[in-house]
PDB file of C-alpha atoms in Angstrom:
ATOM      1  CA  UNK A 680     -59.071 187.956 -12.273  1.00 63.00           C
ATOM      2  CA  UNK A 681     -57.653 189.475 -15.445  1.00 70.00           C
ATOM      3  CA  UNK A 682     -57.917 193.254 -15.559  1.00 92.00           C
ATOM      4  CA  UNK A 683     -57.314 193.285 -19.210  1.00 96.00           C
ATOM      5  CA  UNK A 684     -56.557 190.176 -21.375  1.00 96.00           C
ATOM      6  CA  UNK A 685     -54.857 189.390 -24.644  1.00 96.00           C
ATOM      7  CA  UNK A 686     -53.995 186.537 -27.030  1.00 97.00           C
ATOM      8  CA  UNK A 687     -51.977 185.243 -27.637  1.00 97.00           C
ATOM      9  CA  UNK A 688     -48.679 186.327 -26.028  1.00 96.00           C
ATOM     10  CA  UNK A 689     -46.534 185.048 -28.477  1.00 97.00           C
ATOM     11  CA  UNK A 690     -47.262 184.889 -32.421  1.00 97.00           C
ATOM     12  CA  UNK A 691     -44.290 184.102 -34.820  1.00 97.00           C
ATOM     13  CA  UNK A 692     -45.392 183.603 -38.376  1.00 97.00           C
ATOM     14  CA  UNK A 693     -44.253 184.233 -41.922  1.00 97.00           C
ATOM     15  CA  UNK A 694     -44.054 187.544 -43.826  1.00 97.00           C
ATOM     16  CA  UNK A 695     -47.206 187.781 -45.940  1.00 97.00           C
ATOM     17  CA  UNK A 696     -49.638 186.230 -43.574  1.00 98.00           C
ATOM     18  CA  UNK A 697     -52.741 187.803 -42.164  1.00 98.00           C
ATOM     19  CA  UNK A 698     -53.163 187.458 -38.214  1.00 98.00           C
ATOM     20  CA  UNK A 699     -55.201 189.022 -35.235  1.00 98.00           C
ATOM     21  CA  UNK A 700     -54.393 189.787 -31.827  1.00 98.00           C
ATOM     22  CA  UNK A 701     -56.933 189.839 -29.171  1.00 97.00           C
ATOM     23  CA  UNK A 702     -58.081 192.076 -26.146  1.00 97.00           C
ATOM     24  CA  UNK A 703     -60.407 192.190 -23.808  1.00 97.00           C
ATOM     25  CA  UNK A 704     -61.070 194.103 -20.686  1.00 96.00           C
ATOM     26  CA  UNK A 705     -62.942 193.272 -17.769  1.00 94.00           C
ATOM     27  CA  UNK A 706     -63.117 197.028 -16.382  1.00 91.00           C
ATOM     28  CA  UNK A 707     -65.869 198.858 -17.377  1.00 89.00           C
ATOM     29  CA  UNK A 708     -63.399 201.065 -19.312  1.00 88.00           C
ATOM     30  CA  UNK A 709     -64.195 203.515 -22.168  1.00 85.00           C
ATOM     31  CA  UNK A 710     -61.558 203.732 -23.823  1.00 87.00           C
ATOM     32  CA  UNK A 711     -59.108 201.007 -25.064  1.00 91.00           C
ATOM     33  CA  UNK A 712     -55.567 201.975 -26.846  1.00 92.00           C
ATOM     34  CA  UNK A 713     -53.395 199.694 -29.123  1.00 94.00           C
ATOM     35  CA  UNK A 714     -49.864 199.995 -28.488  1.00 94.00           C
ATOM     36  CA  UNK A 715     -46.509 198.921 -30.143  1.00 95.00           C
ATOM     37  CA  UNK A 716     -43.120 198.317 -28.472  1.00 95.00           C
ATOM     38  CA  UNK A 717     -40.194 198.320 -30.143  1.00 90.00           C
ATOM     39  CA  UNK A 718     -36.474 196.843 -30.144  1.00 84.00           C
ATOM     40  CA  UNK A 719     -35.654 200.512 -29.027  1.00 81.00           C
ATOM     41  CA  UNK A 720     -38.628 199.530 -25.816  1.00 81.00           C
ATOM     42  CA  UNK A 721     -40.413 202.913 -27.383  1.00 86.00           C
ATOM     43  CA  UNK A 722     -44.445 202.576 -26.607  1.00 90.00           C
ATOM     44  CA  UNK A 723     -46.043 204.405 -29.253  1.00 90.00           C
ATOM     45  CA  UNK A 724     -49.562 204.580 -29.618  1.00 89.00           C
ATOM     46  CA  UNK A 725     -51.484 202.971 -32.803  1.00 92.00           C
ATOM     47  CA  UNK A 726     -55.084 203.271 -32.320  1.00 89.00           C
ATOM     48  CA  UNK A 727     -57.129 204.686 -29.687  1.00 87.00           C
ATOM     49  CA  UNK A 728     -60.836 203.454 -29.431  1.00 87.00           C
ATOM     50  CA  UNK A 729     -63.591 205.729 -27.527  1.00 82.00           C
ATOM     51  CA  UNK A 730     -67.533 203.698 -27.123  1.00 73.00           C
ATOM     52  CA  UNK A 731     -66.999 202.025 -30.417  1.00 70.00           C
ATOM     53  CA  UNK A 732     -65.678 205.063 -32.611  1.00 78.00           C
ATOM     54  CA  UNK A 733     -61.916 205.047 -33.270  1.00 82.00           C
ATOM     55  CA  UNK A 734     -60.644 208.234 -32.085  1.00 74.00           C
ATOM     56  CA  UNK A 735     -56.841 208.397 -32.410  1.00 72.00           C
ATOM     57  CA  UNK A 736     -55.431 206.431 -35.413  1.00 73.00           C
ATOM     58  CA  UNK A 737     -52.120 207.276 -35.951  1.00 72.00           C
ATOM     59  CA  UNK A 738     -49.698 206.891 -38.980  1.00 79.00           C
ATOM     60  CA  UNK A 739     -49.736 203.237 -38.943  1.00 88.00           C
ATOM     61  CA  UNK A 740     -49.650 201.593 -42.070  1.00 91.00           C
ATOM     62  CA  UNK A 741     -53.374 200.646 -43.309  1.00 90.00           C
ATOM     63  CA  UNK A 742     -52.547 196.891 -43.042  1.00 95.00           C
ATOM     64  CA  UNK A 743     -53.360 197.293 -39.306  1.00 95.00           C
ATOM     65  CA  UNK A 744     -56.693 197.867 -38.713  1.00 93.00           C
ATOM     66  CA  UNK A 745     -58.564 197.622 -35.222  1.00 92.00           C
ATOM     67  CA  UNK A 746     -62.089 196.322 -35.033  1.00 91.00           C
ATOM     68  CA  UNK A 747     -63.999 196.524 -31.600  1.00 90.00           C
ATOM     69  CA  UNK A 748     -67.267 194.166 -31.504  1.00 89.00           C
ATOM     70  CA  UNK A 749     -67.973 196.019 -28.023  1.00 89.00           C
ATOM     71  CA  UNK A 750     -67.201 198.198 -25.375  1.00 88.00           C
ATOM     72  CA  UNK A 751     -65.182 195.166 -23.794  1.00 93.00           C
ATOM     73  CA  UNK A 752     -63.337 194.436 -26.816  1.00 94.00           C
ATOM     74  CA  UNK A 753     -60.582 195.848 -29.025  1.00 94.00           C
ATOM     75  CA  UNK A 754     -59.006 193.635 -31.734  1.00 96.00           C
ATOM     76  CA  UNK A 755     -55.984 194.307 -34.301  1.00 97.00           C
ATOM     77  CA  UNK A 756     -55.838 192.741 -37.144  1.00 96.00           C
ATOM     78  CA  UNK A 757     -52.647 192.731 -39.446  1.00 97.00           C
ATOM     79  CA  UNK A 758     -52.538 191.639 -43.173  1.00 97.00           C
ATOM     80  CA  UNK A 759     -49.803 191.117 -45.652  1.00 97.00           C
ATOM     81  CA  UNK A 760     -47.243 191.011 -42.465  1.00 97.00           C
ATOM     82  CA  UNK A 761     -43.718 192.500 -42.953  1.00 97.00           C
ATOM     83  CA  UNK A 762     -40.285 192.133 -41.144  1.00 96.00           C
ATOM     84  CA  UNK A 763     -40.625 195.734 -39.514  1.00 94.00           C
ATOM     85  CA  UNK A 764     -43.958 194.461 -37.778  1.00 96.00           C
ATOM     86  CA  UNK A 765     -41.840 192.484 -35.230  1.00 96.00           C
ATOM     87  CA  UNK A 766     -42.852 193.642 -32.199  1.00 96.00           C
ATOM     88  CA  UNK A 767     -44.415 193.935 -28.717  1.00 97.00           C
ATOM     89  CA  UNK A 768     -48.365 194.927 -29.138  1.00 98.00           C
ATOM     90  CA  UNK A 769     -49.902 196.163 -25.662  1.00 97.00           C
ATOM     91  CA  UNK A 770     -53.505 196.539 -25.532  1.00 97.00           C
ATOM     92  CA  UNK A 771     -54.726 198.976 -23.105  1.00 94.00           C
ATOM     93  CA  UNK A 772     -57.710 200.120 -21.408  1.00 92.00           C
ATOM     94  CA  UNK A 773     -59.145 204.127 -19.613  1.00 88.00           C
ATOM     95  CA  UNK A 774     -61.542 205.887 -18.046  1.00 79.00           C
ATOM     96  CA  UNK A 775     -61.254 209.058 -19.683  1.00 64.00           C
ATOM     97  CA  UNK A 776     -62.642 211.039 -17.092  1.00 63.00           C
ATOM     98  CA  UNK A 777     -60.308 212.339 -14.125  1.00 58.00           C
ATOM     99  CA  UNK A 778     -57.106 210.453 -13.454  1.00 59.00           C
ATOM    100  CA  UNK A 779     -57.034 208.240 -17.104  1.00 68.00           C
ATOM    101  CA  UNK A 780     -54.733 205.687 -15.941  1.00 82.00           C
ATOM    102  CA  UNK A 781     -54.158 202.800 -18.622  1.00 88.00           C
ATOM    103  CA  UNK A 782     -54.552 199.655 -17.096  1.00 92.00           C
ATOM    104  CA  UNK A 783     -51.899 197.176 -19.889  1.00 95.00           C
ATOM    105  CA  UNK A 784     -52.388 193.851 -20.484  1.00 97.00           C
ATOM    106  CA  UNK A 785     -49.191 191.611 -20.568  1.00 96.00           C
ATOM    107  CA  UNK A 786     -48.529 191.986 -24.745  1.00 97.00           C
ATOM    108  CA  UNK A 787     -48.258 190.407 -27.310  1.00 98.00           C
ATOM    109  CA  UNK A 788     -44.980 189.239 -28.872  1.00 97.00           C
ATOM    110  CA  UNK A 789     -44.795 189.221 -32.523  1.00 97.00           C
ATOM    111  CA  UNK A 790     -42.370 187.888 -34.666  1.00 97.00           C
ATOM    112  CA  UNK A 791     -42.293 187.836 -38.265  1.00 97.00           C
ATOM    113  CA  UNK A 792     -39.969 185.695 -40.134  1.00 97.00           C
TER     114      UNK A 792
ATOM    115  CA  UNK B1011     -38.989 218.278 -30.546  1.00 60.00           C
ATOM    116  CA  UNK B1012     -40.219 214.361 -29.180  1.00 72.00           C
ATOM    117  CA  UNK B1013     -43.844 215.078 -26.921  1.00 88.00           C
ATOM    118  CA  UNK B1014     -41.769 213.661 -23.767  1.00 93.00           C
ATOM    119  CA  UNK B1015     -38.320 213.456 -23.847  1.00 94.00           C
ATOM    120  CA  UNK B1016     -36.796 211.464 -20.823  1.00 93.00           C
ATOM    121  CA  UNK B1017     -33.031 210.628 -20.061  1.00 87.00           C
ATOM    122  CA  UNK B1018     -32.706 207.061 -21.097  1.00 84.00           C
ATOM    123  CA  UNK B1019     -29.811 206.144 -18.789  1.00 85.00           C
ATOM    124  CA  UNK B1020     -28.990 203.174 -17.557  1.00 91.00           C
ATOM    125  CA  UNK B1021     -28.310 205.039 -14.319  1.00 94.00           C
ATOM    126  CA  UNK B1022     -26.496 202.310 -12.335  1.00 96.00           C
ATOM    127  CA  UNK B1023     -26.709 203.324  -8.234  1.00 97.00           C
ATOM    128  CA  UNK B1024     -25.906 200.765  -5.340  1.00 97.00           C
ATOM    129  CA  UNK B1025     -28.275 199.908  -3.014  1.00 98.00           C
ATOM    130  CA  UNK B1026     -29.475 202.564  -0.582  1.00 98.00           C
ATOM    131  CA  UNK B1027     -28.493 205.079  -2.774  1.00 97.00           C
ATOM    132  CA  UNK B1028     -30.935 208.424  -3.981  1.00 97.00           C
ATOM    133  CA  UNK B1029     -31.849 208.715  -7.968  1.00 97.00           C
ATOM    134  CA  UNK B1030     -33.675 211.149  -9.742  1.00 96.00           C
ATOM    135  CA  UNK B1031     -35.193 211.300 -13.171  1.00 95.00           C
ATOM    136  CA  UNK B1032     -36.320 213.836 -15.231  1.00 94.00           C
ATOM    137  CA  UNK B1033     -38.655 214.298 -17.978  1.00 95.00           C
ATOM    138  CA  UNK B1034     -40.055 217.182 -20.339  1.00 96.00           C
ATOM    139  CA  UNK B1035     -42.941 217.797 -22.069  1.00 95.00           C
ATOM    140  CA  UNK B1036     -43.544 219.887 -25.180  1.00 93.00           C
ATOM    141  CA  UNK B1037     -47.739 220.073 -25.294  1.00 88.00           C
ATOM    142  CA  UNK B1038     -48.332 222.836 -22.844  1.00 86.00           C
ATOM    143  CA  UNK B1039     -52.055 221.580 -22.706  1.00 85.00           C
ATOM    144  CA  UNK B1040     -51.361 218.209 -21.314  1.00 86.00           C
ATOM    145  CA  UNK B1041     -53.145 218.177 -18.291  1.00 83.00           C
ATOM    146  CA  UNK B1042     -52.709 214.782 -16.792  1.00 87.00           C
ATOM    147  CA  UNK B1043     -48.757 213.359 -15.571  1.00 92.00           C
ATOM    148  CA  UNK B1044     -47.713 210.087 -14.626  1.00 93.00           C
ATOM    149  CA  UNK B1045     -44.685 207.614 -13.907  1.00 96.00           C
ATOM    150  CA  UNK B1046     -45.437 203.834 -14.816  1.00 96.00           C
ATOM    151  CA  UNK B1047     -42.486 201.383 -14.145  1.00 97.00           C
ATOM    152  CA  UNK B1048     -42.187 198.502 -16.254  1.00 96.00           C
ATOM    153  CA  UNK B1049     -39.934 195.194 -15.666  1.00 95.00           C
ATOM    154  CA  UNK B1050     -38.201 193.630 -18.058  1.00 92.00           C
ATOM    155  CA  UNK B1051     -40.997 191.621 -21.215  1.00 89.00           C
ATOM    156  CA  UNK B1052     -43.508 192.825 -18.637  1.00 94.00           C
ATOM    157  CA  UNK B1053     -46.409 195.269 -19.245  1.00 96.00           C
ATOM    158  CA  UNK B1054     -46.055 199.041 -17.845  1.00 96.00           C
ATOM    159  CA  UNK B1055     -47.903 199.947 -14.468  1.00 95.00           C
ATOM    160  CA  UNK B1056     -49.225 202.912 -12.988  1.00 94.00           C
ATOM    161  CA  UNK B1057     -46.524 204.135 -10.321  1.00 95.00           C
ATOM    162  CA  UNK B1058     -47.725 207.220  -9.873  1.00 94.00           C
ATOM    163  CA  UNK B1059     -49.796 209.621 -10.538  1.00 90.00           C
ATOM    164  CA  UNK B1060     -47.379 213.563 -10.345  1.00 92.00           C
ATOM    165  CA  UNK B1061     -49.441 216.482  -9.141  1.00 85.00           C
ATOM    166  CA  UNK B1062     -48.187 220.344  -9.334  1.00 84.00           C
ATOM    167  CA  UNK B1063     -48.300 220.210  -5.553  1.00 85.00           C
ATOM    168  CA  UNK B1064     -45.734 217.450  -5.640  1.00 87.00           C
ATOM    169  CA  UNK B1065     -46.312 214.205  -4.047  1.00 91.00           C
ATOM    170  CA  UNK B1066     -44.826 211.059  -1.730  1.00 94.00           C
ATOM    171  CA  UNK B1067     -45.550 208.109  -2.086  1.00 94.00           C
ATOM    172  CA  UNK B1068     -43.177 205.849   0.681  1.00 96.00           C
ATOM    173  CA  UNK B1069     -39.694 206.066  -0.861  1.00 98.00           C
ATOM    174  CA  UNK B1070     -41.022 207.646  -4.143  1.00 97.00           C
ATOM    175  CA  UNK B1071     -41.507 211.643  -5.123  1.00 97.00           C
ATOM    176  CA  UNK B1072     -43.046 213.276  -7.868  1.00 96.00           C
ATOM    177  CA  UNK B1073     -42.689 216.823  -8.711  1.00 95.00           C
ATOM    178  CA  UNK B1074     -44.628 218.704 -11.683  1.00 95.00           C
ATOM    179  CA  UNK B1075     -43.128 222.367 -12.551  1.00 93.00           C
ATOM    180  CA  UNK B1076     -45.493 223.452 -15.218  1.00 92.00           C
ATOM    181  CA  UNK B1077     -44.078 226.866 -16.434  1.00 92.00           C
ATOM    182  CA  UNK B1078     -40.942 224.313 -17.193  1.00 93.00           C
ATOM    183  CA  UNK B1079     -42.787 221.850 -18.829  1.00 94.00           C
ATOM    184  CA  UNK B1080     -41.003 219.502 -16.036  1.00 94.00           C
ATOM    185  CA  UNK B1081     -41.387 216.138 -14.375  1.00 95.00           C
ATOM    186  CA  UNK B1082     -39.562 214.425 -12.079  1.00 96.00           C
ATOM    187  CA  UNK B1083     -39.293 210.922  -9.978  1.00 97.00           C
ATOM    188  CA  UNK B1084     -36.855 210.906  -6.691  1.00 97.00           C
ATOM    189  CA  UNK B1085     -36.482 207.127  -5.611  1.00 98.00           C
ATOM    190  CA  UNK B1086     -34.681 207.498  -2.249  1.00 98.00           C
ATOM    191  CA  UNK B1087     -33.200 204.728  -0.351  1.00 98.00           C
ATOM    192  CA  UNK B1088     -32.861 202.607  -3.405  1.00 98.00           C
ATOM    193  CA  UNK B1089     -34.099 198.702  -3.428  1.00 98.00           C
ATOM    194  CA  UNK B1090     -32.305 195.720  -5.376  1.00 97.00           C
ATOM    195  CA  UNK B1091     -36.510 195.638  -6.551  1.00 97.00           C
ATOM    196  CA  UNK B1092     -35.977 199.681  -7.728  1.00 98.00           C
ATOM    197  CA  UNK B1093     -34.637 198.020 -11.227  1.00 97.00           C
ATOM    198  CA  UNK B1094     -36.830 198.713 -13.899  1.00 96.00           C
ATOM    199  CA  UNK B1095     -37.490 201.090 -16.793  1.00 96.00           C
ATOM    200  CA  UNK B1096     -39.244 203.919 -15.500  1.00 97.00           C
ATOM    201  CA  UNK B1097     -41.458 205.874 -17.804  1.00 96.00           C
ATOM    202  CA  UNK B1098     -42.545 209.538 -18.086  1.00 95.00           C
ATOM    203  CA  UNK B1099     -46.105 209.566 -19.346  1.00 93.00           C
ATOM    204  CA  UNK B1100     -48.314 213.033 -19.933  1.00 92.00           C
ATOM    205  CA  UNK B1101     -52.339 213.050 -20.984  1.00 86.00           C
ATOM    206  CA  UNK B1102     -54.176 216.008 -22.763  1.00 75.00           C
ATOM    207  CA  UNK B1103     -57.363 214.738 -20.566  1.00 66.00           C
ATOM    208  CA  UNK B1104     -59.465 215.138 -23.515  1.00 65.00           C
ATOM    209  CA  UNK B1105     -61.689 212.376 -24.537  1.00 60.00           C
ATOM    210  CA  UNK B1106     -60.548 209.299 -25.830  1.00 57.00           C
ATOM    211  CA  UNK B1107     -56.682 211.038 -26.034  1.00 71.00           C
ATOM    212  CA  UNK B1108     -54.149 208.243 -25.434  1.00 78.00           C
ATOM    213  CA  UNK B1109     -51.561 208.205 -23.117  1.00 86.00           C
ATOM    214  CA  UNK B1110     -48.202 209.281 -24.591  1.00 89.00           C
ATOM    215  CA  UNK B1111     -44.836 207.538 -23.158  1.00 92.00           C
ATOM    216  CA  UNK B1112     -41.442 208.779 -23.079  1.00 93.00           C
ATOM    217  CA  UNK B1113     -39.250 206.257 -23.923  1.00 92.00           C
ATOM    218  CA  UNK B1114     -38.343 205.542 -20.519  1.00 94.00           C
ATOM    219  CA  UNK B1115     -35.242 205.493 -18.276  1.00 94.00           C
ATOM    220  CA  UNK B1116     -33.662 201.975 -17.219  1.00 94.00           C
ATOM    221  CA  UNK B1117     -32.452 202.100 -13.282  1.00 96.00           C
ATOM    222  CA  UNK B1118     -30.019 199.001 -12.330  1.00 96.00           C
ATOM    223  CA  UNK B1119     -29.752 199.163  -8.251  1.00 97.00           C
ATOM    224  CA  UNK B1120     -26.978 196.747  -7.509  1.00 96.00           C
ATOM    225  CA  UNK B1121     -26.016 195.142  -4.320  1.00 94.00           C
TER     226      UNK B1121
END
């Protein structure tokens, strides 16, 4: 059973173009992070999403934008896609309190061509 | 100065053999330490959690030296399976703070 879930895994599609990536954990988690991977295989963090309000958002450009319907759910959304957005996108789920260990779900491969 | 700067390697060991990586911090409030491993187009995973006490876990020890602002991983023994990226990761343990990743050190173990 899926600790935490997202689709698709791979996404290649044309500069310009609007798409979504989608997570969902299974967990019971508070928290759920949006991640990007690199060529160089850095993970930095993108957004960071505590009970609904976004907590972290990092400089990202504002054509990302994460939308969580619930607790269970983080979603990023990406217009007017660019060359540089080419990618791995993790999402990623805590429990703030004590040991917050991120539970990742397999990513999200984008390509943009 | 990068939040957690790690040696990126490769470090290239034969089998059996002992590695250790290290990894420094620059936010002296960080609170919370951790390796996660991650194979190759896989996802990272929790490895370990790294405690100022130090800790074991089978072939694996963590060590926290927090005056130094220090973290490291001893793999002993090392496994053709050992070959991965291995990732320093700190935490402020504040609410909703993310998780914030060195950029990881790749280990090839060869036979």
């Amino acid at each position: 059973d899926t600790a935490v879930s997202q689709t698709p895994k791979y996404l290649v599609t044309q500069m310009g173009n609007d798409k979504s990536i989608k997570c969902e954990q299974n967990l019971g988690h508070d928290t759920m992070y949006w991640y990007k991977q690199d060529s160089k295989k850095f993970l930095k963090i993108m957004f960071s999403y505590n009970n609904k309000e976004l907590i972290i958002n990092e400089t990202v450009p504002n054509r990302f934008s994460p939308k969580s319907p619930d607790k269970a759910h983080l979603n990023l959304h990406i217009n007017s896609l660019e060359l540089g957005d080419s990618a791995v996108y993790f999402c990623a789920s805590s429990h703030p309190s004590g040991d917050p260990e991120a539970f990742f779900g397999q990513g999200t491969r984008l390509t943009v061509v | 100065r990068k939040e957690v700067e790690q040696d990126p390697g490769p470090f290239n060991v034969p089998e059996g053999a002992t590695v250790a990586f290290n990894c420094t911090y620059s936010n002296s409030a960080s609170q919370s330490f951790f390796w996660y491993r991650q194979d190759c187009r896989k996802e990272p995973k929790l490895l370990m959690s790294v405690y100022s006490s130090g800790n074991e876990d089978g072939r694996f020890t963590a060590q926290l030296n927090r005056a130094s602002q220090y973290i490291s991983l001893l793999i002993r023994d090392s496994k053709l399976s050992d070959s991965a990226t291995y990732l320093c990761v700190v935490n402020l343990n504040q609410a909703g703070t993310a998780l914030i990743f060195g950029k990881g050190t790749t280990l090839s173990v060869s036979s």
